[in-house]
C-alpha cells in the first residue's frame, strides 16, 4: 500500500466519520448551528437536525420514494398540504440545485404561530428510490438574519 | 288614532250623504276583501319569491382559482354617492334616504359578493391593510374578528377592491358571485305602486265614513295596507343597498378536517403529516 492510497483511504474514512456512515446524504450546517444527537433525531423521523441558540432549526428527512413520485408530484403534494390544508402562505417556489447535481424545489412558506410570524422552508430532492426533504424554520425575527446562510447550506446538500 | 281623528274632521265637514256613506262602506268592504287578499297573496308570494330567488336568480358563479376577474361582474353599476368612508366602529354602512332612487333599474341589478380564504401569515398586518385599502376605495368595515374581516365597497370598485386585497396576501381560495335581483326589485316596485293606489282609495273612504264603527273598520284595513307597504319598501331599500355596496369577506383560517375530507385527497404518506413548524421546532 503506497502513500497515495493511504492518503485517499484516510480522506474517505474522515469523510465517513464526518457525515455519518449510514447517511445517504451530506449537508454542511451553517455557522451558528449545532447538530443535535442523531439517534434521538432518528427516532423523531429526522436524519439530521441542527439548531441555532435562538431557535432557527434546520433538518433533513430521508424517506422512501414509494410509491415512486417525481419532483413535480412531491412539490404539489407538499404545497397542497402546507398551503391549502394548513394555511401556510406560499411566499416563493423556486428551483434549487444540490451540490451533487440533483435539481430540487425550494418552497418558502410563512405562517403565524400564536400571532407571531414564522418562516418555514422546504427543499425537496428526489434521488431514485429516496426522497430528501430539507426543512428550515424559525420565528421571522431570528430566521431573517440567517436565511442566506440556510440557503447556502441547502446548496451544499449532496446525495451519496 | 291619527286616522280616526282624520275621520272625525271629515265628519264635521258633513260633505257626504248617508247614502253615499253606505255605498262607501260597501265599497270599503269590497276593498277590504281585496286588501286582505292582496296582503295574504303578497306575503305568500314574497315567501315563495324569496325561496325562488336563490334558485332562479341568475347566480353567476365566477369562482376561479387564478384570480382573473370574470367579465360577468366587470359591468358593475356606477358607484353610489351614498357610500361614505366609514369609521372603524363596525356599524353597517349608511344607506341613502332614497336608496332605491340611486340605482338604475332598467338593466340587471347585480349583488356582488366575494369570499376569499387567505393563508395564516402576518394576519394582523394583512387585516389592517385590507381595511385601509377598502377605505381608500370608499368602502366600510362591517365585521372584524380575529380571523375574519368583512367589508363593503361601492359596486363599481368591487373589481379593484378584489385585486388590491388579493395582492396583500396568499389567497388560498376565492369565490365570487353576482346575483341578479332586478326581477325581484321591479316586482316590488309594482306591488308598492299598487298598494299606494289602494291606500289612497281607502283613505278617501275613511274621509267618507259616517259612523265610528265604519271608520274603525276602514282604519284597520288602512293599517294593514300601510304595514304591508313598509315591509315591501324595507325589502326594496335592502336590495338597493346590496346592489350599491358589494360585500367582501376575507377569512384567515386553516381548513377544518371535515373540509379536507370533502375537498382534498389525503396522500397515504405518514411523513407528510409530520412536516411543518410544529415538529421541526420541537427539540425536546
Short mmCIF file of C-alpha atoms in Angstrom, two decimals:
data_model
loop_
_atom_site.label_atom_id
_atom_site.label_comp_id
_atom_site.label_asym_id
_atom_site.label_seq_id
_atom_site.Cartn_x
_atom_site.Cartn_y
_atom_site.Cartn_z
CA UNK A 1 0.00 0.00 0.00
CA UNK A 2 1.66 3.17 -1.13
CA UNK A 3 1.39 6.57 0.49
CA UNK A 4 -1.13 7.86 -2.09
CA UNK A 5 -3.53 5.02 -1.38
CA UNK A 6 -3.19 5.51 2.35
CA UNK A 7 -3.95 9.21 1.98
CA UNK A 8 -7.09 8.52 -0.09
CA UNK A 9 -8.26 5.91 2.41
CA UNK A 10 -7.70 8.33 5.27
CA UNK A 11 -9.72 11.00 3.47
CA UNK A 12 -12.55 8.55 2.85
CA UNK A 13 -12.62 7.45 6.48
CA UNK A 14 -12.55 11.05 7.52
CA UNK A 15 -15.50 11.89 5.29
CA UNK A 16 -17.45 8.91 6.58
CA UNK A 17 -16.77 9.92 10.14
CA UNK A 18 -17.79 13.50 9.41
CA UNK A 19 -21.07 12.76 7.70
CA UNK A 20 -22.12 9.56 9.36
CA UNK A 21 -21.55 6.13 7.95
CA UNK A 22 -25.21 5.26 7.32
CA UNK A 23 -26.39 8.53 5.85
CA UNK A 24 -27.24 8.63 2.16
CA UNK A 25 -26.56 12.33 2.03
CA UNK A 26 -24.42 15.04 3.43
CA UNK A 27 -25.08 18.67 4.17
CA UNK A 28 -22.98 21.33 5.87
CA UNK A 29 -24.61 23.06 8.79
CA UNK A 30 -24.33 26.85 8.63
CA UNK A 31 -22.31 28.80 11.17
CA UNK A 32 -24.12 29.35 14.50
CA UNK A 33 -25.83 25.95 14.17
CA UNK A 34 -25.11 22.88 16.27
CA UNK A 35 -26.05 19.33 15.22
CA UNK A 36 -28.38 17.53 17.58
CA UNK A 37 -27.98 13.94 18.65
CA UNK A 38 -28.50 11.74 15.59
CA UNK A 39 -30.04 8.76 17.36
CA UNK A 40 -32.50 10.98 19.15
CA UNK A 41 -33.45 12.73 15.90
CA UNK A 42 -33.81 9.47 14.04
CA UNK A 43 -36.49 8.43 16.49
CA UNK A 44 -38.37 11.57 15.55
CA UNK A 45 -38.12 10.98 11.83
CA UNK A 46 -35.17 13.23 11.07
CA UNK A 47 -31.97 12.00 9.51
CA UNK A 48 -30.27 15.15 10.69
CA UNK A 49 -31.28 18.20 12.70
CA UNK A 50 -29.44 21.26 13.91
CA UNK A 51 -30.39 24.46 15.63
CA UNK A 52 -29.13 27.92 16.49
CA UNK A 53 -29.17 29.17 20.05
CA UNK A 54 -32.12 31.44 19.30
CA UNK A 55 -34.31 28.80 17.66
CA UNK A 56 -33.74 28.53 13.94
CA UNK A 57 -33.90 24.84 13.09
CA UNK A 58 -32.56 23.07 10.02
CA UNK A 59 -33.34 19.42 9.45
CA UNK A 60 -33.32 16.68 6.84
CA UNK A 61 -35.86 13.93 6.42
CA UNK A 62 -34.97 10.93 4.29
CA UNK A 63 -37.96 8.87 3.24
CA UNK A 64 -38.58 6.09 0.82
CA UNK A 65 -39.86 7.22 -2.56
CA UNK A 66 -42.63 4.67 -2.56
CA UNK A 67 -44.93 4.77 -4.45
CA UNK A 68 -42.45 6.41 -6.76
CA UNK A 69 -43.14 10.03 -7.47
CA UNK A 70 -41.19 12.70 -9.28
CA UNK A 71 -40.23 16.17 -8.13
CA UNK A 72 -43.40 17.78 -9.51
CA UNK A 73 -45.56 15.29 -7.65
CA UNK A 74 -43.91 15.99 -4.29
CA UNK A 75 -43.85 19.71 -4.91
CA UNK A 76 -47.62 19.66 -5.49
CA UNK A 77 -48.29 17.29 -2.60
CA UNK A 78 -46.34 19.38 -0.11
CA UNK A 79 -47.82 22.66 -1.37
CA UNK A 80 -51.34 21.24 -1.00
CA UNK A 81 -50.58 20.01 2.49
CA UNK A 82 -48.94 23.16 3.76
CA UNK A 83 -50.83 25.87 1.91
CA UNK A 84 -54.29 24.57 1.20
CA UNK A 85 -54.72 22.44 4.26
CA UNK A 86 -52.68 24.08 6.99
CA UNK A 87 -52.97 27.68 5.86
CA UNK A 88 -49.27 28.39 5.34
CA UNK A 89 -48.66 31.25 2.88
CA UNK A 90 -46.57 30.20 -0.10
CA UNK A 91 -44.13 33.08 -0.44
CA UNK A 92 -41.91 31.62 -3.12
CA UNK A 93 -41.34 28.45 -5.11
CA UNK A 94 -38.04 28.20 -6.93
CA UNK A 95 -35.65 25.69 -8.39
CA UNK A 96 -32.60 24.78 -6.35
CA UNK A 97 -29.68 22.57 -7.27
CA UNK A 98 -27.97 20.18 -4.88
CA UNK A 99 -24.19 20.08 -4.72
CA UNK A 100 -24.38 16.58 -6.15
CA UNK A 101 -26.28 17.86 -9.18
CA UNK A 102 -29.92 16.95 -8.47
CA UNK A 103 -32.48 19.58 -9.32
CA UNK A 104 -34.87 20.26 -6.47
CA UNK A 105 -37.51 22.76 -5.42
CA UNK A 106 -37.24 25.23 -2.58
CA UNK A 107 -40.66 26.19 -1.21
CA UNK A 108 -40.69 29.18 1.11
CA UNK A 109 -43.68 29.49 3.40
CA UNK A 110 -44.80 31.94 6.02
CA UNK A 111 -47.11 31.16 8.91
CA UNK A 112 -48.34 32.77 12.09
CA UNK A 113 -47.95 30.79 15.28
CA UNK A 114 -49.89 32.30 18.18
CA UNK A 115 -49.83 35.67 16.47
CA UNK A 116 -46.10 35.67 15.67
CA UNK A 117 -44.82 35.42 12.11
CA UNK A 118 -42.66 32.40 11.30
CA UNK A 119 -40.77 31.29 8.20
CA UNK A 120 -40.74 27.70 7.04
CA UNK A 121 -38.68 26.43 4.12
CA UNK A 122 -38.83 23.08 2.48
CA UNK A 123 -36.31 21.90 -0.10
CA UNK A 124 -37.24 18.73 -1.99
CA UNK A 125 -34.77 16.45 -3.71
CA UNK A 126 -35.74 13.20 -5.39
CA UNK A 127 -32.95 10.67 -5.94
CA UNK A 128 -34.21 7.38 -7.31
CA UNK A 129 -35.90 5.45 -4.53
CA UNK A 130 -35.07 8.09 -1.92
CA UNK A 131 -36.80 11.36 -1.18
CA UNK A 132 -34.95 14.03 0.77
CA UNK A 133 -36.78 16.86 2.49
CA UNK A 134 -34.71 19.68 3.93
CA UNK A 135 -36.74 21.73 6.38
CA UNK A 136 -35.79 25.04 7.94
CA UNK A 137 -37.87 27.22 10.18
CA UNK A 138 -37.99 29.76 12.93
CA UNK A 139 -39.53 32.98 14.08
CA UNK A 140 -39.18 35.61 11.37
CA UNK A 141 -37.16 37.91 13.60
CA UNK A 142 -34.42 35.32 14.10
CA UNK A 143 -34.76 33.50 10.81
CA UNK A 144 -34.29 36.53 8.55
CA UNK A 145 -30.69 37.25 9.66
CA UNK A 146 -29.58 33.70 8.85
CA UNK A 147 -31.70 32.89 5.83
CA UNK A 148 -28.87 33.40 3.34
CA UNK A 149 -26.72 31.03 5.41
CA UNK A 150 -29.54 28.50 5.48
CA UNK A 151 -29.95 28.67 1.72
CA UNK A 152 -26.21 28.29 1.26
CA UNK A 153 -26.31 25.22 3.50
CA UNK A 154 -29.10 23.68 1.45
CA UNK A 155 -26.99 24.18 -1.66
CA UNK A 156 -24.28 22.04 -0.05
CA UNK A 157 -26.72 19.12 0.07
CA UNK A 158 -25.18 16.13 -1.56
CA UNK A 159 -26.78 12.77 -2.33
CA UNK A 160 -24.35 9.92 -1.95
CA UNK B 1 -105.97 57.18 16.26
CA UNK B 2 -104.49 59.64 13.83
CA UNK B 3 -106.69 58.16 11.18
CA UNK B 4 -109.69 58.24 13.43
CA UNK B 5 -109.16 61.95 14.14
CA UNK B 6 -108.97 62.48 10.46
CA UNK B 7 -112.32 60.74 10.08
CA UNK B 8 -113.80 62.93 12.82
CA UNK B 9 -112.70 66.04 10.99
CA UNK B 10 -114.22 64.67 7.85
CA UNK B 11 -117.49 64.02 9.68
CA UNK B 12 -117.51 67.54 10.96
CA UNK B 13 -117.47 68.80 7.45
CA UNK B 14 -120.58 66.78 6.64
CA UNK B 15 -119.94 66.83 2.98
CA UNK B 16 -121.21 63.39 2.18
CA UNK B 17 -124.66 61.96 2.35
CA UNK B 18 -125.72 58.93 4.33
CA UNK B 19 -126.44 57.06 1.16
CA UNK B 20 -123.04 57.84 -0.15
CA UNK B 21 -121.55 56.75 3.14
CA UNK B 22 -123.30 53.41 2.90
CA UNK B 23 -122.13 52.97 -0.64
CA UNK B 24 -118.66 53.82 0.54
CA UNK B 25 -118.82 51.21 3.27
CA UNK B 26 -119.92 48.60 0.78
CA UNK B 27 -117.09 49.59 -1.46
CA UNK B 28 -114.82 49.62 1.52
CA UNK B 29 -115.89 46.14 2.43
CA UNK B 30 -115.07 45.04 -1.07
CA UNK B 31 -111.75 46.78 -0.80
CA UNK B 32 -111.09 45.17 2.49
CA UNK B 33 -111.52 41.77 0.97
CA UNK B 34 -109.24 42.61 -1.84
CA UNK B 35 -106.81 44.27 0.54
CA UNK B 36 -106.78 41.21 2.72
CA UNK B 37 -106.32 39.06 -0.30
CA UNK B 38 -103.59 41.31 -1.55
CA UNK B 39 -101.84 41.18 1.78
CA UNK B 40 -102.08 37.42 2.08
CA UNK B 41 -101.21 36.95 -1.51
CA UNK B 42 -98.23 39.23 -1.43
CA UNK B 43 -96.81 37.65 1.70
CA UNK B 44 -97.14 34.22 0.23
CA UNK B 45 -95.71 35.49 -2.97
CA UNK B 46 -92.86 37.15 -1.21
CA UNK B 47 -92.01 33.97 0.60
CA UNK B 48 -92.13 31.86 -2.48
CA UNK B 49 -90.32 34.54 -4.40
CA UNK B 50 -87.71 34.68 -1.71
CA UNK B 51 -87.37 30.95 -1.88
CA UNK B 52 -87.14 31.04 -5.61
CA UNK B 53 -84.72 33.92 -5.65
CA UNK B 54 -81.75 31.82 -4.82
CA UNK B 55 -82.87 29.20 -7.27
CA UNK B 56 -83.85 31.17 -10.31
CA UNK B 57 -81.96 34.41 -9.89
CA UNK B 58 -79.00 34.04 -12.17
CA UNK B 59 -76.38 33.48 -9.53
CA UNK B 60 -73.42 33.99 -11.78
CA UNK B 61 -70.81 31.94 -10.07
CA UNK B 62 -67.50 33.23 -11.25
CA UNK B 63 -65.31 31.44 -8.76
CA UNK B 64 -61.91 30.74 -10.20
CA UNK B 65 -58.58 29.77 -8.85
CA UNK B 66 -56.38 32.08 -10.82
CA UNK B 67 -57.90 35.26 -9.63
CA UNK B 68 -58.74 36.56 -13.09
CA UNK B 69 -61.85 38.69 -12.70
CA UNK B 70 -64.64 37.35 -14.85
CA UNK B 71 -66.47 39.53 -17.33
CA UNK B 72 -69.80 38.95 -15.62
CA UNK B 73 -69.04 41.35 -12.85
CA UNK B 74 -66.97 43.78 -14.86
CA UNK B 75 -70.04 45.81 -15.68
CA UNK B 76 -70.90 46.78 -12.16
CA UNK B 77 -73.24 49.70 -11.65
CA UNK B 78 -71.91 53.17 -11.11
CA UNK B 79 -70.75 53.95 -7.61
CA UNK B 80 -73.30 55.25 -5.25
CA UNK B 81 -72.75 58.75 -3.97
CA UNK B 82 -74.05 57.47 -0.68
CA UNK B 83 -71.22 55.14 0.21
CA UNK B 84 -69.22 57.24 2.62
CA UNK B 85 -65.94 56.06 4.04
CA UNK B 86 -66.96 54.60 7.35
CA UNK B 87 -65.46 54.72 10.76
CA UNK B 88 -63.92 51.74 12.43
CA UNK B 89 -66.95 51.22 14.59
CA UNK B 90 -68.10 48.26 12.60
CA UNK B 91 -71.55 49.69 12.02
CA UNK B 92 -73.44 48.96 8.88
CA UNK B 93 -72.85 51.36 6.04
CA UNK B 94 -75.24 54.25 5.80
CA UNK B 95 -77.94 53.95 3.23
CA UNK B 96 -79.21 56.99 1.42
CA UNK B 97 -82.70 58.04 2.41
CA UNK B 98 -83.86 57.17 -1.05
CA UNK B 99 -81.55 54.26 -1.73
CA UNK B 100 -83.97 52.93 -4.28
CA UNK B 101 -83.66 56.13 -6.32
CA UNK B 102 -79.89 55.88 -6.51
CA UNK B 103 -79.78 52.86 -8.76
CA UNK B 104 -80.65 52.36 -12.39
CA UNK B 105 -83.39 49.76 -12.53
CA UNK B 106 -83.55 49.48 -16.30
CA UNK B 107 -80.94 46.71 -16.55
CA UNK B 108 -79.87 43.80 -14.35
CA UNK B 109 -79.37 44.66 -10.70
CA UNK B 110 -76.42 42.67 -9.54
CA UNK B 111 -75.44 41.99 -5.96
CA UNK B 112 -71.74 41.17 -5.80
CA UNK B 113 -70.26 39.09 -3.02
CA UNK B 114 -66.81 37.61 -2.64
CA UNK B 115 -65.32 35.21 -0.11
CA UNK B 116 -61.56 34.99 -0.01
CA UNK B 117 -59.66 32.42 2.03
CA UNK B 118 -56.24 33.68 2.98
CA UNK B 119 -53.31 31.86 4.50
CA UNK B 120 -52.48 32.45 8.13
CA UNK B 121 -49.42 34.64 7.87
CA UNK B 122 -49.00 38.14 9.27
CA UNK B 123 -52.72 38.16 9.92
CA UNK B 124 -52.85 41.41 11.91
CA UNK B 125 -50.87 43.26 9.26
CA UNK B 126 -52.88 41.88 6.34
CA UNK B 127 -56.19 42.57 8.09
CA UNK B 128 -55.19 46.17 8.76
CA UNK B 129 -54.06 46.59 5.15
CA UNK B 130 -57.35 45.16 3.84
CA UNK B 131 -59.32 47.67 5.89
CA UNK B 132 -57.09 50.55 4.81
CA UNK B 133 -57.36 49.60 1.14
CA UNK B 134 -61.14 49.37 1.32
CA UNK B 135 -61.42 52.77 2.98
CA UNK B 136 -59.32 54.27 0.22
CA UNK B 137 -61.88 52.92 -2.23
CA UNK B 138 -64.77 54.49 -0.34
CA UNK B 139 -65.80 51.29 1.40
CA UNK B 140 -66.55 50.50 5.00
CA UNK B 141 -65.68 47.85 7.54
CA UNK B 142 -68.68 45.88 8.76
CA UNK B 143 -67.25 42.95 10.72
CA UNK B 144 -63.82 42.36 12.18
CA UNK B 145 -62.89 39.32 14.24
CA UNK B 146 -59.63 37.58 14.95
CA UNK B 147 -59.63 35.53 11.80
CA UNK B 148 -62.15 37.31 9.60
CA UNK B 149 -62.85 40.72 8.17
CA UNK B 150 -65.94 41.72 6.19
CA UNK B 151 -66.02 44.93 4.23
CA UNK B 152 -68.44 46.63 1.85
CA UNK B 153 -67.29 48.63 -1.11
CA UNK B 154 -69.12 50.62 -3.81
CA UNK B 155 -70.09 48.14 -6.52
CA UNK B 156 -68.21 49.96 -9.25
CA UNK B 157 -64.98 49.46 -7.30
CA UNK B 158 -65.59 45.82 -6.43
CA UNK B 159 -63.17 44.54 -9.04
CA UNK B 160 -60.46 46.95 -7.97
CA UNK B 161 -61.04 46.07 -4.32
CA UNK B 162 -60.62 42.36 -5.04
CA UNK B 163 -57.40 42.97 -6.94
CA UNK B 164 -55.97 45.05 -4.13
CA UNK B 165 -56.95 42.60 -1.41
CA UNK B 166 -55.52 39.64 -3.31
CA UNK B 167 -52.19 41.42 -3.57
CA UNK B 168 -51.98 41.70 0.21
CA UNK B 169 -51.53 38.01 0.97
CA UNK B 170 -51.57 34.46 -0.30
CA UNK B 171 -55.16 33.77 -1.38
CA UNK B 172 -55.85 30.07 -0.95
CA UNK B 173 -59.48 30.07 -2.02
CA UNK B 174 -61.68 32.52 -3.88
CA UNK B 175 -65.41 32.54 -4.52
CA UNK B 176 -67.08 35.42 -6.31
CA UNK B 177 -70.77 35.64 -7.03
CA UNK B 178 -73.04 38.08 -8.84
CA UNK B 179 -76.75 37.64 -8.20
CA UNK B 180 -79.35 39.45 -10.27
CA UNK B 181 -82.11 40.86 -8.06
CA UNK B 182 -83.61 43.02 -10.82
CA UNK B 183 -86.73 40.94 -11.21
CA UNK B 184 -87.49 40.97 -7.51
CA UNK B 185 -86.79 44.71 -7.35
CA UNK B 186 -89.14 45.51 -10.23
CA UNK B 187 -91.79 43.22 -8.81
CA UNK B 188 -91.55 45.07 -5.50
CA UNK B 189 -91.92 48.39 -7.31
CA UNK B 190 -95.16 47.26 -8.96
CA UNK B 191 -96.56 45.91 -5.72
CA UNK B 192 -95.68 49.11 -3.89
CA UNK B 193 -97.37 51.24 -6.56
CA UNK B 194 -100.46 49.05 -6.40
CA UNK B 195 -100.63 49.27 -2.63
CA UNK B 196 -100.04 53.04 -2.71
CA UNK B 197 -103.04 53.43 -5.02
CA UNK B 198 -105.09 51.22 -2.76
CA UNK B 199 -104.06 53.22 0.26
CA UNK B 200 -105.20 56.43 -1.38
CA UNK B 201 -108.55 54.90 -2.18
CA UNK B 202 -109.06 53.62 1.36
CA UNK B 203 -108.03 57.00 2.78
CA UNK B 204 -110.73 58.59 0.71
CA UNK B 205 -113.21 56.05 2.08
CA UNK B 206 -112.14 56.90 5.60
CA UNK B 207 -112.87 60.52 4.89
CA UNK B 208 -116.34 59.50 3.83
CA UNK B 209 -117.19 57.21 6.75
CA UNK B 210 -120.23 58.37 8.68
CA UNK B 211 -120.02 56.48 11.96
CA UNK B 212 -117.40 55.20 14.34
CA UNK B 213 -117.77 51.50 13.53
CA UNK B 214 -117.39 52.04 9.81
CA UNK B 215 -114.41 54.31 10.37
CA UNK B 216 -112.71 51.77 12.61
CA UNK B 217 -113.16 49.03 10.04
CA UNK B 218 -111.70 51.17 7.31
CA UNK B 219 -108.87 52.22 9.58
CA UNK B 220 -107.95 48.59 10.26
CA UNK B 221 -107.73 47.91 6.56
CA UNK B 222 -105.66 51.01 6.07
CA UNK B 223 -103.23 49.98 8.80
CA UNK B 224 -102.75 46.59 7.18
CA UNK B 225 -102.03 48.23 3.87
CA UNK B 226 -99.54 50.64 5.44
CA UNK B 227 -97.79 47.80 7.25
CA UNK B 228 -97.56 45.83 4.05
CA UNK B 229 -96.21 48.87 2.25
CA UNK B 230 -93.50 49.40 4.85
CA UNK B 231 -92.41 45.77 4.56
CA UNK B 232 -92.15 45.98 0.80
CA UNK B 233 -90.32 49.30 0.90
CA UNK B 234 -87.93 47.94 3.51
CA UNK B 235 -87.13 44.96 1.34
CA UNK B 236 -86.62 47.24 -1.64
CA UNK B 237 -84.27 49.51 0.32
CA UNK B 238 -82.32 46.46 1.44
CA UNK B 239 -81.93 45.24 -2.14
CA UNK B 240 -80.86 48.70 -3.30
CA UNK B 241 -78.25 48.80 -0.56
CA UNK B 242 -76.97 45.37 -1.54
CA UNK B 243 -76.69 46.44 -5.16
CA UNK B 244 -74.84 49.66 -4.36
CA UNK B 245 -72.38 48.15 -1.91
CA UNK B 246 -70.66 44.85 -2.64
CA UNK B 247 -69.59 42.58 0.22
CA UNK B 248 -66.16 41.05 0.53
CA UNK B 249 -65.26 38.64 3.33
CA UNK B 250 -61.67 37.62 3.97
CA UNK B 251 -61.09 34.63 6.22
CA UNK B 252 -57.71 33.63 7.64
CA UNK B 253 -58.05 30.02 8.59
CA UNK B 254 -56.66 26.58 8.21
CA UNK B 255 -59.16 24.23 6.70
CA UNK B 256 -61.21 22.16 9.07
CA UNK B 257 -60.87 18.41 8.99
CA UNK B 258 -64.33 17.93 7.51
CA UNK B 259 -63.49 20.39 4.73
CA UNK B 260 -60.35 18.49 3.96
CA UNK B 261 -62.23 15.24 3.73
CA UNK B 262 -64.61 16.83 1.25
CA UNK B 263 -62.18 18.82 -0.79
CA UNK B 264 -58.68 17.44 -0.63
CA UNK B 265 -57.43 13.95 -1.17
CA UNK B 266 -55.12 12.85 1.62
CA UNK B 267 -51.97 11.15 0.49
CA UNK B 268 -51.01 7.92 2.25
CA UNK B 269 -47.64 9.24 3.41
CA UNK B 270 -47.13 9.39 7.14
CA UNK B 271 -44.27 11.82 6.77
CA UNK B 272 -46.39 14.47 5.06
CA UNK B 273 -48.42 14.92 8.21
CA UNK B 274 -45.24 15.28 10.25
CA UNK B 275 -43.63 18.08 8.29
CA UNK B 276 -44.19 21.66 9.34
CA UNK B 277 -43.13 24.06 12.03
CA UNK B 278 -44.65 22.25 14.97
CA UNK B 279 -42.47 19.15 14.76
CA UNK B 280 -39.47 20.96 13.35
CA UNK B 281 -39.33 23.40 16.25
CA UNK B 282 -39.97 20.80 18.96
CA UNK B 283 -36.44 19.95 20.04
CA UNK B 284 -37.02 18.39 23.45
#
